[in-house]
Amino acid sequence: QVQLVESGGGLVQPGGSLRLSCVASGSIANINARGWGWYRQAPGKQRELVAGITSGGSINYADFVKGRFTISRDNAKNTAYLQMNSLKPEDTAVYYCNVRYGSSWSRVDFGYWGQGTQVTVSS
C-alpha cells in the first residue's frame, strides 16, 4: 500500500535542467522523522547516492553534483525534490528516491524505495 513514486525524468541535452519529484502515497510511519535520499544507477554500475536530506534538514551531496543539484523536501506534501541543473551525459541513469531513518546514506538496504525514473542526457 505504501508507495514512493518518482516523476520528472526525461531526455535533455547537455547543460539542460530537470526537476525530479518523489511523492509518498499511503502512510509511512513517522515519515517526517525520516530522511529522503536520491540515488542513481547507470547500466553496469552500482547504485550511488546523489543527495540526501535528513529530518532536521542536514544535506549531503555527492561530489559530482555539488553546485549543480539541489535536494529539498516539503513535509506537508510528503514530497521530495531534486533540481538538476547543468546536466552532463554522465548523469544518465535511473534515479530512485528513498525514505529512511538516519543518515547512513551509503547503505542501499535501508528504508523504502521507489521504482525509479529515467534521466537521459544526450545530444
JSON list of C-alpha atoms in Angstrom, two decimals:
[
{"chain": "A", "resi": 1, "resn": "GLN", "atom": "CA", "xyz": [0.00, 0.00, 0.00]},
{"chain": "A", "resi": 2, "resn": "VAL", "atom": "CA", "xyz": [2.89, 2.34, 0.68]},
{"chain": "A", "resi": 3, "resn": "GLN", "atom": "CA", "xyz": [4.41, 3.72, -2.50]},
{"chain": "A", "resi": 4, "resn": "LEU", "atom": "CA", "xyz": [7.15, 6.12, -3.43]},
{"chain": "A", "resi": 5, "resn": "VAL", "atom": "CA", "xyz": [6.55, 7.44, -6.93]},
{"chain": "A", "resi": 6, "resn": "GLU", "atom": "CA", "xyz": [9.23, 9.33, -8.82]},
{"chain": "A", "resi": 7, "resn": "SER", "atom": "CA", "xyz": [8.46, 11.61, -11.73]},
{"chain": "A", "resi": 8, "resn": "GLY", "atom": "CA", "xyz": [10.11, 14.27, -13.82]},
{"chain": "A", "resi": 9, "resn": "GLY", "atom": "CA", "xyz": [12.68, 12.26, -15.71]},
{"chain": "A", "resi": 10, "resn": "GLY", "atom": "CA", "xyz": [13.19, 12.51, -19.42]},
{"chain": "A", "resi": 11, "resn": "LEU", "atom": "CA", "xyz": [15.58, 13.30, -22.22]},
{"chain": "A", "resi": 12, "resn": "VAL", "atom": "CA", "xyz": [17.54, 16.53, -22.07]},
{"chain": "A", "resi": 13, "resn": "GLN", "atom": "CA", "xyz": [20.55, 17.98, -23.83]},
{"chain": "A", "resi": 14, "resn": "PRO", "atom": "CA", "xyz": [23.83, 18.56, -22.01]},
{"chain": "A", "resi": 15, "resn": "GLY", "atom": "CA", "xyz": [23.58, 21.73, -19.97]},
{"chain": "A", "resi": 16, "resn": "GLY", "atom": "CA", "xyz": [19.84, 21.36, -19.54]},
{"chain": "A", "resi": 17, "resn": "SER", "atom": "CA", "xyz": [17.77, 21.02, -16.39]},
{"chain": "A", "resi": 18, "resn": "LEU", "atom": "CA", "xyz": [15.20, 18.69, -14.90]},
{"chain": "A", "resi": 19, "resn": "ARG", "atom": "CA", "xyz": [13.32, 18.63, -11.62]},
{"chain": "A", "resi": 20, "resn": "LEU", "atom": "CA", "xyz": [12.54, 15.23, -10.16]},
{"chain": "A", "resi": 21, "resn": "SER", "atom": "CA", "xyz": [9.74, 14.71, -7.66]},
{"chain": "A", "resi": 22, "resn": "CYS", "atom": "CA", "xyz": [9.05, 11.83, -5.30]},
{"chain": "A", "resi": 23, "resn": "VAL", "atom": "CA", "xyz": [5.69, 11.53, -3.60]},
{"chain": "A", "resi": 24, "resn": "ALA", "atom": "CA", "xyz": [4.94, 9.14, -0.77]},
{"chain": "A", "resi": 25, "resn": "SER", "atom": "CA", "xyz": [1.43, 7.73, -1.02]},
{"chain": "A", "resi": 26, "resn": "GLY", "atom": "CA", "xyz": [-0.04, 5.70, 1.75]},
{"chain": "A", "resi": 27, "resn": "SER", "atom": "CA", "xyz": [1.21, 6.13, 5.28]},
{"chain": "A", "resi": 28, "resn": "ILE", "atom": "CA", "xyz": [4.87, 5.74, 6.12]},
{"chain": "A", "resi": 29, "resn": "ALA", "atom": "CA", "xyz": [5.16, 5.73, 9.87]},
{"chain": "A", "resi": 30, "resn": "ASN", "atom": "CA", "xyz": [6.88, 8.81, 11.25]},
{"chain": "A", "resi": 31, "resn": "ILE", "atom": "CA", "xyz": [7.74, 10.00, 7.77]},
{"chain": "A", "resi": 32, "resn": "ASN", "atom": "CA", "xyz": [8.71, 13.47, 8.96]},
{"chain": "A", "resi": 33, "resn": "ALA", "atom": "CA", "xyz": [11.26, 11.90, 11.29]},
{"chain": "A", "resi": 34, "resn": "ARG", "atom": "CA", "xyz": [12.94, 10.22, 8.36]},
{"chain": "A", "resi": 35, "resn": "GLY", "atom": "CA", "xyz": [15.33, 11.38, 5.72]},
{"chain": "A", "resi": 36, "resn": "TRP", "atom": "CA", "xyz": [14.89, 11.45, 1.96]},
{"chain": "A", "resi": 37, "resn": "GLY", "atom": "CA", "xyz": [17.57, 10.42, -0.46]},
{"chain": "A", "resi": 38, "resn": "TRP", "atom": "CA", "xyz": [18.06, 10.47, -4.19]},
{"chain": "A", "resi": 39, "resn": "TYR", "atom": "CA", "xyz": [20.17, 7.73, -5.72]},
{"chain": "A", "resi": 40, "resn": "ARG", "atom": "CA", "xyz": [21.05, 6.81, -9.25]},
{"chain": "A", "resi": 41, "resn": "GLN", "atom": "CA", "xyz": [22.13, 3.70, -11.08]},
{"chain": "A", "resi": 42, "resn": "ALA", "atom": "CA", "xyz": [23.64, 3.58, -14.53]},
{"chain": "A", "resi": 43, "resn": "PRO", "atom": "CA", "xyz": [23.90, 0.36, -16.56]},
{"chain": "A", "resi": 44, "resn": "GLY", "atom": "CA", "xyz": [26.65, -1.86, -15.23]},
{"chain": "A", "resi": 45, "resn": "LYS", "atom": "CA", "xyz": [27.27, 0.32, -12.19]},
{"chain": "A", "resi": 46, "resn": "GLN", "atom": "CA", "xyz": [26.31, 0.21, -8.53]},
{"chain": "A", "resi": 47, "resn": "ARG", "atom": "CA", "xyz": [23.56, 2.35, -7.11]},
{"chain": "A", "resi": 48, "resn": "GLU", "atom": "CA", "xyz": [25.09, 5.51, -5.68]},
{"chain": "A", "resi": 49, "resn": "LEU", "atom": "CA", "xyz": [23.94, 8.40, -3.56]},
{"chain": "A", "resi": 50, "resn": "VAL", "atom": "CA", "xyz": [23.21, 11.65, -5.34]},
{"chain": "A", "resi": 51, "resn": "ALA", "atom": "CA", "xyz": [21.88, 13.67, -2.41]},
{"chain": "A", "resi": 52, "resn": "GLY", "atom": "CA", "xyz": [20.24, 13.12, 0.95]},
{"chain": "A", "resi": 53, "resn": "ILE", "atom": "CA", "xyz": [18.33, 15.33, 3.37]},
{"chain": "A", "resi": 54, "resn": "THR", "atom": "CA", "xyz": [17.66, 14.37, 6.98]},
{"chain": "A", "resi": 55, "resn": "SER", "atom": "CA", "xyz": [14.59, 15.08, 9.08]},
{"chain": "A", "resi": 56, "resn": "GLY", "atom": "CA", "xyz": [16.48, 18.01, 10.57]},
{"chain": "A", "resi": 57, "resn": "GLY", "atom": "CA", "xyz": [17.38, 19.47, 7.19]},
{"chain": "A", "resi": 58, "resn": "SER", "atom": "CA", "xyz": [21.03, 18.45, 7.01]},
{"chain": "A", "resi": 59, "resn": "ILE", "atom": "CA", "xyz": [22.03, 17.82, 3.41]},
{"chain": "A", "resi": 60, "resn": "ASN", "atom": "CA", "xyz": [24.70, 15.63, 1.90]},
{"chain": "A", "resi": 61, "resn": "TYR", "atom": "CA", "xyz": [25.67, 15.86, -1.77]},
{"chain": "A", "resi": 62, "resn": "ALA", "atom": "CA", "xyz": [27.85, 13.61, -3.79]},
{"chain": "A", "resi": 63, "resn": "ASP", "atom": "CA", "xyz": [30.92, 15.46, -5.01]},
{"chain": "A", "resi": 64, "resn": "PHE", "atom": "CA", "xyz": [29.96, 15.02, -8.64]},
{"chain": "A", "resi": 65, "resn": "VAL", "atom": "CA", "xyz": [26.74, 17.03, -8.23]},
{"chain": "A", "resi": 66, "resn": "LYS", "atom": "CA", "xyz": [27.79, 19.81, -5.85]},
{"chain": "A", "resi": 67, "resn": "GLY", "atom": "CA", "xyz": [26.91, 23.17, -7.29]},
{"chain": "A", "resi": 68, "resn": "ARG", "atom": "CA", "xyz": [24.59, 21.64, -9.87]},
{"chain": "A", "resi": 69, "resn": "PHE", "atom": "CA", "xyz": [21.86, 19.74, -7.99]},
{"chain": "A", "resi": 70, "resn": "THR", "atom": "CA", "xyz": [19.63, 20.79, -5.10]},
{"chain": "A", "resi": 71, "resn": "ILE", "atom": "CA", "xyz": [17.62, 18.47, -2.86]},
{"chain": "A", "resi": 72, "resn": "SER", "atom": "CA", "xyz": [14.61, 19.70, -0.91]},
{"chain": "A", "resi": 73, "resn": "ARG", "atom": "CA", "xyz": [11.57, 18.34, 0.86]},
{"chain": "A", "resi": 74, "resn": "ASP", "atom": "CA", "xyz": [8.04, 19.51, 1.57]},
{"chain": "A", "resi": 75, "resn": "ASN", "atom": "CA", "xyz": [6.73, 17.70, 4.61]},
{"chain": "A", "resi": 76, "resn": "ALA", "atom": "CA", "xyz": [3.18, 18.95, 4.12]},
{"chain": "A", "resi": 77, "resn": "LYS", "atom": "CA", "xyz": [3.08, 17.29, 0.71]},
{"chain": "A", "resi": 78, "resn": "ASN", "atom": "CA", "xyz": [5.07, 14.17, 1.63]},
{"chain": "A", "resi": 79, "resn": "THR", "atom": "CA", "xyz": [7.28, 15.04, -1.29]},
{"chain": "A", "resi": 80, "resn": "ALA", "atom": "CA", "xyz": [10.97, 15.39, -2.03]},
{"chain": "A", "resi": 81, "resn": "TYR", "atom": "CA", "xyz": [12.56, 17.11, -4.99]},
{"chain": "A", "resi": 82, "resn": "LEU", "atom": "CA", "xyz": [15.82, 17.03, -6.86]},
{"chain": "A", "resi": 83, "resn": "GLN", "atom": "CA", "xyz": [16.54, 20.06, -9.01]},
{"chain": "A", "resi": 84, "resn": "MET", "atom": "CA", "xyz": [19.19, 19.14, -11.56]},
{"chain": "A", "resi": 85, "resn": "ASN", "atom": "CA", "xyz": [20.99, 21.85, -13.50]},
{"chain": "A", "resi": 86, "resn": "SER", "atom": "CA", "xyz": [23.94, 21.80, -15.87]},
{"chain": "A", "resi": 87, "resn": "LEU", "atom": "CA", "xyz": [23.30, 18.18, -16.69]},
{"chain": "A", "resi": 88, "resn": "LYS", "atom": "CA", "xyz": [26.07, 16.11, -18.18]},
{"chain": "A", "resi": 89, "resn": "PRO", "atom": "CA", "xyz": [25.94, 12.91, -20.24]},
{"chain": "A", "resi": 90, "resn": "GLU", "atom": "CA", "xyz": [27.46, 11.04, -17.30]},
{"chain": "A", "resi": 91, "resn": "ASP", "atom": "CA", "xyz": [24.37, 11.94, -15.26]},
{"chain": "A", "resi": 92, "resn": "THR", "atom": "CA", "xyz": [22.39, 9.50, -17.39]},
{"chain": "A", "resi": 93, "resn": "ALA", "atom": "CA", "xyz": [20.90, 6.89, -15.06]},
{"chain": "A", "resi": 94, "resn": "VAL", "atom": "CA", "xyz": [17.74, 5.70, -13.41]},
{"chain": "A", "resi": 95, "resn": "TYR", "atom": "CA", "xyz": [17.09, 7.93, -10.42]},
{"chain": "A", "resi": 96, "resn": "TYR", "atom": "CA", "xyz": [15.48, 6.46, -7.32]},
{"chain": "A", "resi": 97, "resn": "CYS", "atom": "CA", "xyz": [14.09, 8.05, -4.20]},
{"chain": "A", "resi": 98, "resn": "ASN", "atom": "CA", "xyz": [14.42, 6.56, -0.75]},
{"chain": "A", "resi": 99, "resn": "VAL", "atom": "CA", "xyz": [12.95, 7.24, 2.69]},
{"chain": "A", "resi": 100, "resn": "ARG", "atom": "CA", "xyz": [14.84, 6.08, 5.75]},
{"chain": "A", "resi": 101, "resn": "TYR", "atom": "CA", "xyz": [15.81, 6.75, 9.32]},
{"chain": "A", "resi": 102, "resn": "GLY", "atom": "CA", "xyz": [19.21, 8.24, 9.97]},
{"chain": "A", "resi": 103, "resn": "SER", "atom": "CA", "xyz": [21.87, 9.44, 7.60]},
{"chain": "A", "resi": 104, "resn": "SER", "atom": "CA", "xyz": [23.80, 6.33, 6.64]},
{"chain": "A", "resi": 105, "resn": "TRP", "atom": "CA", "xyz": [23.49, 7.26, 3.01]},
{"chain": "A", "resi": 106, "resn": "SER", "atom": "CA", "xyz": [26.00, 4.71, 1.77]},
{"chain": "A", "resi": 107, "resn": "ARG", "atom": "CA", "xyz": [23.65, 1.90, 2.78]},
{"chain": "A", "resi": 108, "resn": "VAL", "atom": "CA", "xyz": [21.31, 0.90, -0.03]},
{"chain": "A", "resi": 109, "resn": "ASP", "atom": "CA", "xyz": [19.48, -1.71, 2.02]},
{"chain": "A", "resi": 110, "resn": "PHE", "atom": "CA", "xyz": [17.69, 0.77, 4.30]},
{"chain": "A", "resi": 111, "resn": "GLY", "atom": "CA", "xyz": [14.18, 2.12, 4.06]},
{"chain": "A", "resi": 112, "resn": "TYR", "atom": "CA", "xyz": [11.65, 2.37, 1.29]},
{"chain": "A", "resi": 113, "resn": "TRP", "atom": "CA", "xyz": [12.43, 2.68, -2.42]},
{"chain": "A", "resi": 114, "resn": "GLY", "atom": "CA", "xyz": [10.57, 3.93, -5.43]},
{"chain": "A", "resi": 115, "resn": "GLN", "atom": "CA", "xyz": [10.61, 2.34, -8.87]},
{"chain": "A", "resi": 116, "resn": "GLY", "atom": "CA", "xyz": [12.84, 4.98, -10.40]},
{"chain": "A", "resi": 117, "resn": "THR", "atom": "CA", "xyz": [12.64, 7.47, -13.22]},
{"chain": "A", "resi": 118, "resn": "GLN", "atom": "CA", "xyz": [14.93, 7.52, -16.24]},
{"chain": "A", "resi": 119, "resn": "VAL", "atom": "CA", "xyz": [17.12, 10.55, -16.87]},
{"chain": "A", "resi": 120, "resn": "THR", "atom": "CA", "xyz": [18.94, 10.64, -20.18]},
{"chain": "A", "resi": 121, "resn": "VAL", "atom": "CA", "xyz": [21.35, 13.44, -21.05]},
{"chain": "A", "resi": 122, "resn": "SER", "atom": "CA", "xyz": [22.30, 13.33, -24.70]},
{"chain": "A", "resi": 123, "resn": "SER", "atom": "CA", "xyz": [22.61, 15.45, -27.81]}
]
